[in-house]
Amino acid sequence: MIVGPTGSGKTRLADELASSAKEHGARILWGRGWDGGGAPAYWPWSQALRDAGQTLDPPEPADAEARFRFFETVTESLRAEAARQPLLIVFDDLQAADDDSIVLLEFFATELPEMSALVLALGRPETARLDELGRHATRTLEL
Ligand SMILES: Nc1ncnc2c1ncn2[C@@H]1O[C@H](COP(=O)(O)OP(=O)(O)OP(=O)(O)O)[C@@H](O)[C@H]1O
Ligand SMILES: [Mg+2]
């Protein structure tokens, strides 16, 4: 995780890491939160999955079991992608992400150690569920 206020260099740092990872053969998936209003649920995930040529099919918000199955589907799909080519998945501007996107990230993080994948989670200090997310992070860099 990289946490810091606006202008502290989070995106720039992720850009540098992505360039380096790409040179080393990784595939880069990049999603970002949108704070301009009107973004659909799981928007950062939609973008990251789109970079992998996939589309998301989110469940009805009130259906907890469908949400769990959706989390599993997304995780398994990325597990398959990572088996083909190592992944660097960047989630930028998480302070502007919907809470369910963060919960999915927590779910996904528990499966990460078995995958050839690294997630960079970037957000300002006001990011929702920052403490919960931080418990899953290998390392948290505060800028
Ligand atoms: N190490 C660096 N050396 C030189 N310029 C830098 C460095 N890190 C960041 N910058 C510059 O500082 C500005 C702000 O950086 P950046 O956009 O990465 O911030 P940020 O933390 O992502 O901000 P935000 O939360 O608003 O997205 C950019 O113009 C970036 O190019
Ligand atoms: Mg930024």
PDB file of C-alpha atoms and ligand atoms in Angstrom:
ATOM      1  CA  MET A   1       0.000   0.000   0.000  1.00  0.00           C
ATOM      2  CA  ILE A   2       1.080   3.539  -0.679  1.00  0.00           C
ATOM      3  CA  VAL A   3      -0.744   6.173   1.330  1.00  0.00           C
ATOM      4  CA  GLY A   4      -0.190   9.903   1.128  1.00  0.00           C
ATOM      5  CA  PRO A   5      -1.904  13.217   0.510  1.00  0.00           C
ATOM      6  CA  THR A   6      -2.506  14.659  -2.924  1.00  0.00           C
ATOM      7  CA  GLY A   7       0.685  15.503  -4.763  1.00  0.00           C
ATOM      8  CA  SER A   8       2.877  13.273  -2.601  1.00  0.00           C
ATOM      9  CA  GLY A   9       3.963  11.144  -5.564  1.00  0.00           C
ATOM     10  CA  LYS A  10       1.868   7.964  -5.263  1.00  0.00           C
ATOM     11  CA  THR A  11       0.918   7.714  -8.929  1.00  0.00           C
ATOM     12  CA  ARG A  12       4.394   8.656 -10.051  1.00  0.00           C
ATOM     13  CA  LEU A  13       5.908   5.940  -7.878  1.00  0.00           C
ATOM     14  CA  ALA A  14       3.438   3.379  -9.233  1.00  0.00           C
ATOM     15  CA  ASP A  15       4.269   4.480 -12.793  1.00  0.00           C
ATOM     16  CA  GLU A  16       7.955   3.859 -12.142  1.00  0.00           C
ATOM     17  CA  LEU A  17       7.250   0.474 -10.589  1.00  0.00           C
ATOM     18  CA  ALA A  18       4.988  -0.463 -13.489  1.00  0.00           C
ATOM     19  CA  SER A  19       7.664   0.448 -16.056  1.00  0.00           C
ATOM     20  CA  SER A  20      10.200  -1.640 -14.215  1.00  0.00           C
ATOM     21  CA  ALA A  21       7.819  -4.584 -13.784  1.00  0.00           C
ATOM     22  CA  LYS A  22       6.936  -4.437 -17.478  1.00  0.00           C
ATOM     23  CA  GLU A  23      10.605  -4.586 -18.423  1.00  0.00           C
ATOM     24  CA  HIS A  24      10.842  -7.689 -16.254  1.00  0.00           C
ATOM     25  CA  GLY A  25       8.001  -9.380 -18.110  1.00  0.00           C
ATOM     26  CA  ALA A  26       4.965  -8.517 -15.999  1.00  0.00           C
ATOM     27  CA  ARG A  27       1.595  -7.592 -17.369  1.00  0.00           C
ATOM     28  CA  ILE A  28       0.221  -4.348 -15.923  1.00  0.00           C
ATOM     29  CA  LEU A  29      -3.439  -3.974 -14.985  1.00  0.00           C
ATOM     30  CA  TRP A  30      -4.462  -0.512 -13.816  1.00  0.00           C
ATOM     31  CA  GLY A  31      -7.703   0.670 -12.265  1.00  0.00           C
ATOM     32  CA  ARG A  32      -8.520   3.904 -10.494  1.00  0.00           C
ATOM     33  CA  GLY A  33     -11.265   5.400  -8.419  1.00  0.00           C
ATOM     34  CA  TRP A  34     -13.377   8.162  -9.931  1.00  0.00           C
ATOM     35  CA  ASP A  35     -14.622  10.947  -7.683  1.00  0.00           C
ATOM     36  CA  GLY A  36     -16.498  12.901 -10.331  1.00  0.00           C
ATOM     37  CA  GLY A  37     -19.746  11.091  -9.565  1.00  0.00           C
ATOM     38  CA  GLY A  38     -21.724   8.493 -11.480  1.00  0.00           C
ATOM     39  CA  ALA A  39     -19.116   5.731 -11.528  1.00  0.00           C
ATOM     40  CA  PRO A  40     -20.645   2.252 -11.410  1.00  0.00           C
ATOM     41  CA  ALA A  41     -19.919  -0.168  -8.568  1.00  0.00           C
ATOM     42  CA  TYR A  42     -16.497  -1.845  -8.733  1.00  0.00           C
ATOM     43  CA  TRP A  43     -15.252   0.763 -11.214  1.00  0.00           C
ATOM     44  CA  PRO A  44     -11.517   0.337 -10.369  1.00  0.00           C
ATOM     45  CA  TRP A  45     -11.912  -3.419 -10.853  1.00  0.00           C
ATOM     46  CA  SER A  46     -13.764  -2.931 -14.152  1.00  0.00           C
ATOM     47  CA  GLN A  47     -10.828  -0.972 -15.488  1.00  0.00           C
ATOM     48  CA  ALA A  48      -8.178  -3.393 -14.236  1.00  0.00           C
ATOM     49  CA  LEU A  49     -10.081  -6.363 -15.662  1.00  0.00           C
ATOM     50  CA  ARG A  50     -10.604  -4.502 -18.920  1.00  0.00           C
ATOM     51  CA  ASP A  51      -6.805  -4.275 -19.240  1.00  0.00           C
ATOM     52  CA  ALA A  52      -6.929  -8.094 -19.093  1.00  0.00           C
ATOM     53  CA  GLY A  53      -9.590  -8.189 -21.808  1.00  0.00           C
ATOM     54  CA  GLN A  54     -12.387  -9.094 -19.421  1.00  0.00           C
ATOM     55  CA  THR A  55     -15.673  -7.526 -18.444  1.00  0.00           C
ATOM     56  CA  LEU A  56     -17.212  -7.517 -14.990  1.00  0.00           C
ATOM     57  CA  ASP A  57     -20.695  -8.694 -14.164  1.00  0.00           C
ATOM     58  CA  PRO A  58     -21.363  -7.335 -10.650  1.00  0.00           C
ATOM     59  CA  PRO A  59     -24.228  -8.753  -8.574  1.00  0.00           C
ATOM     60  CA  GLU A  60     -27.198  -6.947  -7.065  1.00  0.00           C
ATOM     61  CA  PRO A  61     -25.857  -4.929  -4.093  1.00  0.00           C
ATOM     62  CA  ALA A  62     -28.218  -6.506  -1.534  1.00  0.00           C
ATOM     63  CA  ASP A  63     -27.367 -10.126  -2.384  1.00  0.00           C
ATOM     64  CA  ALA A  64     -24.489 -11.096  -0.076  1.00  0.00           C
ATOM     65  CA  GLU A  65     -24.154 -14.638  -1.426  1.00  0.00           C
ATOM     66  CA  ALA A  66     -24.028 -13.407  -5.016  1.00  0.00           C
ATOM     67  CA  ARG A  67     -21.413 -10.883  -3.939  1.00  0.00           C
ATOM     68  CA  PHE A  68     -19.282 -13.641  -2.452  1.00  0.00           C
ATOM     69  CA  ARG A  69     -19.560 -15.720  -5.642  1.00  0.00           C
ATOM     70  CA  PHE A  70     -18.657 -12.619  -7.641  1.00  0.00           C
ATOM     71  CA  PHE A  71     -15.549 -12.097  -5.493  1.00  0.00           C
ATOM     72  CA  GLU A  72     -14.551 -15.697  -6.150  1.00  0.00           C
ATOM     73  CA  THR A  73     -15.127 -15.371  -9.894  1.00  0.00           C
ATOM     74  CA  VAL A  74     -12.952 -12.258 -10.091  1.00  0.00           C
ATOM     75  CA  THR A  75     -10.238 -13.906  -7.982  1.00  0.00           C
ATOM     76  CA  GLU A  76     -10.195 -17.086 -10.056  1.00  0.00           C
ATOM     77  CA  SER A  77     -10.110 -15.139 -13.286  1.00  0.00           C
ATOM     78  CA  LEU A  78      -7.073 -13.161 -12.118  1.00  0.00           C
ATOM     79  CA  ARG A  79      -5.457 -16.329 -10.805  1.00  0.00           C
ATOM     80  CA  ALA A  80      -5.711 -17.744 -14.341  1.00  0.00           C
ATOM     81  CA  GLU A  81      -4.265 -14.556 -15.830  1.00  0.00           C
ATOM     82  CA  ALA A  82      -1.357 -14.612 -13.366  1.00  0.00           C
ATOM     83  CA  ALA A  83      -0.613 -18.224 -14.296  1.00  0.00           C
ATOM     84  CA  ARG A  84      -0.155 -17.093 -17.910  1.00  0.00           C
ATOM     85  CA  GLN A  85       1.943 -14.017 -17.156  1.00  0.00           C
ATOM     86  CA  PRO A  86       2.977 -12.389 -13.857  1.00  0.00           C
ATOM     87  CA  LEU A  87       0.726  -9.483 -12.967  1.00  0.00           C
ATOM     88  CA  LEU A  88       1.235  -6.069 -11.432  1.00  0.00           C
ATOM     89  CA  ILE A  89      -2.193  -4.746 -10.531  1.00  0.00           C
ATOM     90  CA  VAL A  90      -2.334  -1.064  -9.604  1.00  0.00           C
ATOM     91  CA  PHE A  91      -5.373   0.413  -7.885  1.00  0.00           C
ATOM     92  CA  ASP A  92      -4.957   4.171  -7.869  1.00  0.00           C
ATOM     93  CA  ASP A  93      -7.079   6.844  -6.153  1.00  0.00           C
ATOM     94  CA  LEU A  94      -8.726   4.361  -3.822  1.00  0.00           C
ATOM     95  CA  GLN A  95     -10.061   7.275  -1.749  1.00  0.00           C
ATOM     96  CA  ALA A  96     -12.536   7.631  -4.624  1.00  0.00           C
ATOM     97  CA  ALA A  97     -13.444   3.935  -4.842  1.00  0.00           C
ATOM     98  CA  ASP A  98     -16.735   2.455  -3.650  1.00  0.00           C
ATOM     99  CA  ASP A  99     -16.550   0.474  -0.406  1.00  0.00           C
ATOM    100  CA  ASP A 100     -17.328  -2.822  -2.162  1.00  0.00           C
ATOM    101  CA  SER A 101     -14.248  -2.368  -4.340  1.00  0.00           C
ATOM    102  CA  ILE A 102     -12.162  -2.154  -1.179  1.00  0.00           C
ATOM    103  CA  VAL A 103     -13.857  -5.206   0.329  1.00  0.00           C
ATOM    104  CA  LEU A 104     -13.131  -7.148  -2.870  1.00  0.00           C
ATOM    105  CA  LEU A 105      -9.518  -6.035  -2.613  1.00  0.00           C
ATOM    106  CA  GLU A 106      -9.369  -7.399   0.963  1.00  0.00           C
ATOM    107  CA  PHE A 107     -10.850 -10.690  -0.273  1.00  0.00           C
ATOM    108  CA  PHE A 108      -8.424 -10.851  -3.193  1.00  0.00           C
ATOM    109  CA  ALA A 109      -5.443 -10.023  -0.950  1.00  0.00           C
ATOM    110  CA  THR A 110      -5.983 -13.200   1.062  1.00  0.00           C
ATOM    111  CA  GLU A 111      -5.454 -15.235  -2.144  1.00  0.00           C
ATOM    112  CA  LEU A 112      -2.507 -13.216  -3.431  1.00  0.00           C
ATOM    113  CA  PRO A 113       0.345 -15.073  -1.726  1.00  0.00           C
ATOM    114  CA  GLU A 114      -0.289 -18.084  -3.966  1.00  0.00           C
ATOM    115  CA  MET A 115      -0.289 -16.084  -7.189  1.00  0.00           C
ATOM    116  CA  SER A 116       2.396 -14.557  -9.400  1.00  0.00           C
ATOM    117  CA  ALA A 117       0.813 -11.207  -8.790  1.00  0.00           C
ATOM    118  CA  LEU A 118       1.578  -8.032  -6.894  1.00  0.00           C
ATOM    119  CA  VAL A 119      -1.017  -5.424  -6.012  1.00  0.00           C
ATOM    120  CA  LEU A 120      -0.171  -1.786  -5.452  1.00  0.00           C
ATOM    121  CA  ALA A 121      -2.987  -0.041  -3.599  1.00  0.00           C
ATOM    122  CA  LEU A 122      -2.740   3.748  -3.689  1.00  0.00           C
ATOM    123  CA  GLY A 123      -4.886   6.173  -1.789  1.00  0.00           C
ATOM    124  CA  ARG A 124      -5.039   9.351   0.210  1.00  0.00           C
ATOM    125  CA  PRO A 125      -5.311   9.044   4.010  1.00  0.00           C
ATOM    126  CA  GLU A 126      -9.121   9.396   3.863  1.00  0.00           C
ATOM    127  CA  THR A 127      -9.483   6.133   1.902  1.00  0.00           C
ATOM    128  CA  ALA A 128     -12.323   3.989   3.267  1.00  0.00           C
ATOM    129  CA  ARG A 129     -11.405   0.842   5.238  1.00  0.00           C
ATOM    130  CA  LEU A 130      -7.745   1.864   5.246  1.00  0.00           C
ATOM    131  CA  ASP A 131      -7.050  -0.030   8.498  1.00  0.00           C
ATOM    132  CA  GLU A 132      -8.736  -3.215   7.252  1.00  0.00           C
ATOM    133  CA  LEU A 133      -6.876  -2.969   3.959  1.00  0.00           C
ATOM    134  CA  GLY A 134      -3.611  -2.322   5.772  1.00  0.00           C
ATOM    135  CA  ARG A 135      -3.939  -5.580   7.685  1.00  0.00           C
ATOM    136  CA  HIS A 136      -3.638  -7.420   4.363  1.00  0.00           C
ATOM    137  CA  ALA A 137      -0.719  -5.389   3.077  1.00  0.00           C
ATOM    138  CA  THR A 138       2.755  -6.853   3.001  1.00  0.00           C
ATOM    139  CA  ARG A 139       4.058  -3.367   3.452  1.00  0.00           C
ATOM    140  CA  THR A 140       2.565   0.108   3.811  1.00  0.00           C
ATOM    141  CA  LEU A 141       4.496   3.088   2.571  1.00  0.00           C
ATOM    142  CA  GLU A 142       3.356   6.423   3.954  1.00  0.00           C
ATOM    143  CA  LEU A 143       4.405   9.403   1.863  1.00  0.00           C
TER     144      LEU A 143
HETATM  145  N1  LIG B   1      10.151  11.569  -7.068  1.00  0.00           N
HETATM  146  C1  LIG B   1       9.663  12.562  -7.826  1.00  0.00           C
HETATM  147  N2  LIG B   1      10.498  13.362  -8.523  1.00  0.00           N
HETATM  148  C2  LIG B   1      10.015  14.357  -9.276  1.00  0.00           C
HETATM  149  N3  LIG B   1       8.724  14.665  -9.416  1.00  0.00           N
HETATM  150  C3  LIG B   1       7.848  13.903  -8.741  1.00  0.00           C
HETATM  151  C4  LIG B   1       8.265  12.807  -7.923  1.00  0.00           C
HETATM  152  N4  LIG B   1       7.166  12.230  -7.386  1.00  0.00           N
HETATM  153  C5  LIG B   1       6.132  12.946  -7.849  1.00  0.00           C
HETATM  154  N5  LIG B   1       6.525  13.922  -8.668  1.00  0.00           N
HETATM  155  C6  LIG B   1       5.654  14.896  -9.344  1.00  0.00           C
HETATM  156  O1  LIG B   1       4.784  15.479  -8.373  1.00  0.00           O
HETATM  157  C7  LIG B   1       3.489  15.637  -8.904  1.00  0.00           C
HETATM  158  C8  LIG B   1       2.489  14.907  -8.015  1.00  0.00           C
HETATM  159  O2  LIG B   1       2.765  13.501  -8.044  1.00  0.00           O
HETATM  160  P1  LIG B   1       1.647  12.419  -8.172  1.00  0.00           P
HETATM  161  O3  LIG B   1       0.660  12.798  -9.227  1.00  0.00           O
HETATM  162  O4  LIG B   1       2.297  11.104  -8.304  1.00  0.00           O
HETATM  163  O5  LIG B   1       0.928  12.575  -6.742  1.00  0.00           O
HETATM  164  P2  LIG B   1      -0.210  11.685  -6.116  1.00  0.00           P
HETATM  165  O6  LIG B   1       0.235  11.300  -4.735  1.00  0.00           O
HETATM  166  O7  LIG B   1      -0.589  10.595  -7.036  1.00  0.00           O
HETATM  167  O8  LIG B   1      -1.401  12.731  -5.968  1.00  0.00           O
HETATM  168  P3  LIG B   1      -2.995  12.470  -6.011  1.00  0.00           P
HETATM  169  O9  LIG B   1      -3.397  11.931  -4.649  1.00  0.00           O
HETATM  170  O10 LIG B   1      -3.573  13.850  -6.244  1.00  0.00           O
HETATM  171  O11 LIG B   1      -3.283  11.526  -7.115  1.00  0.00           O
HETATM  172  C9  LIG B   1       3.528  15.088 -10.331  1.00  0.00           C
HETATM  173  O12 LIG B   1       3.682  16.149 -11.221  1.00  0.00           O
HETATM  174  C10 LIG B   1       4.734  14.170 -10.308  1.00  0.00           C
HETATM  175  O13 LIG B   1       5.311  14.051 -11.590  1.00  0.00           O
HETATM  176 MG    MG B   2      -2.309  10.099  -8.045  1.00  0.00          MG
END
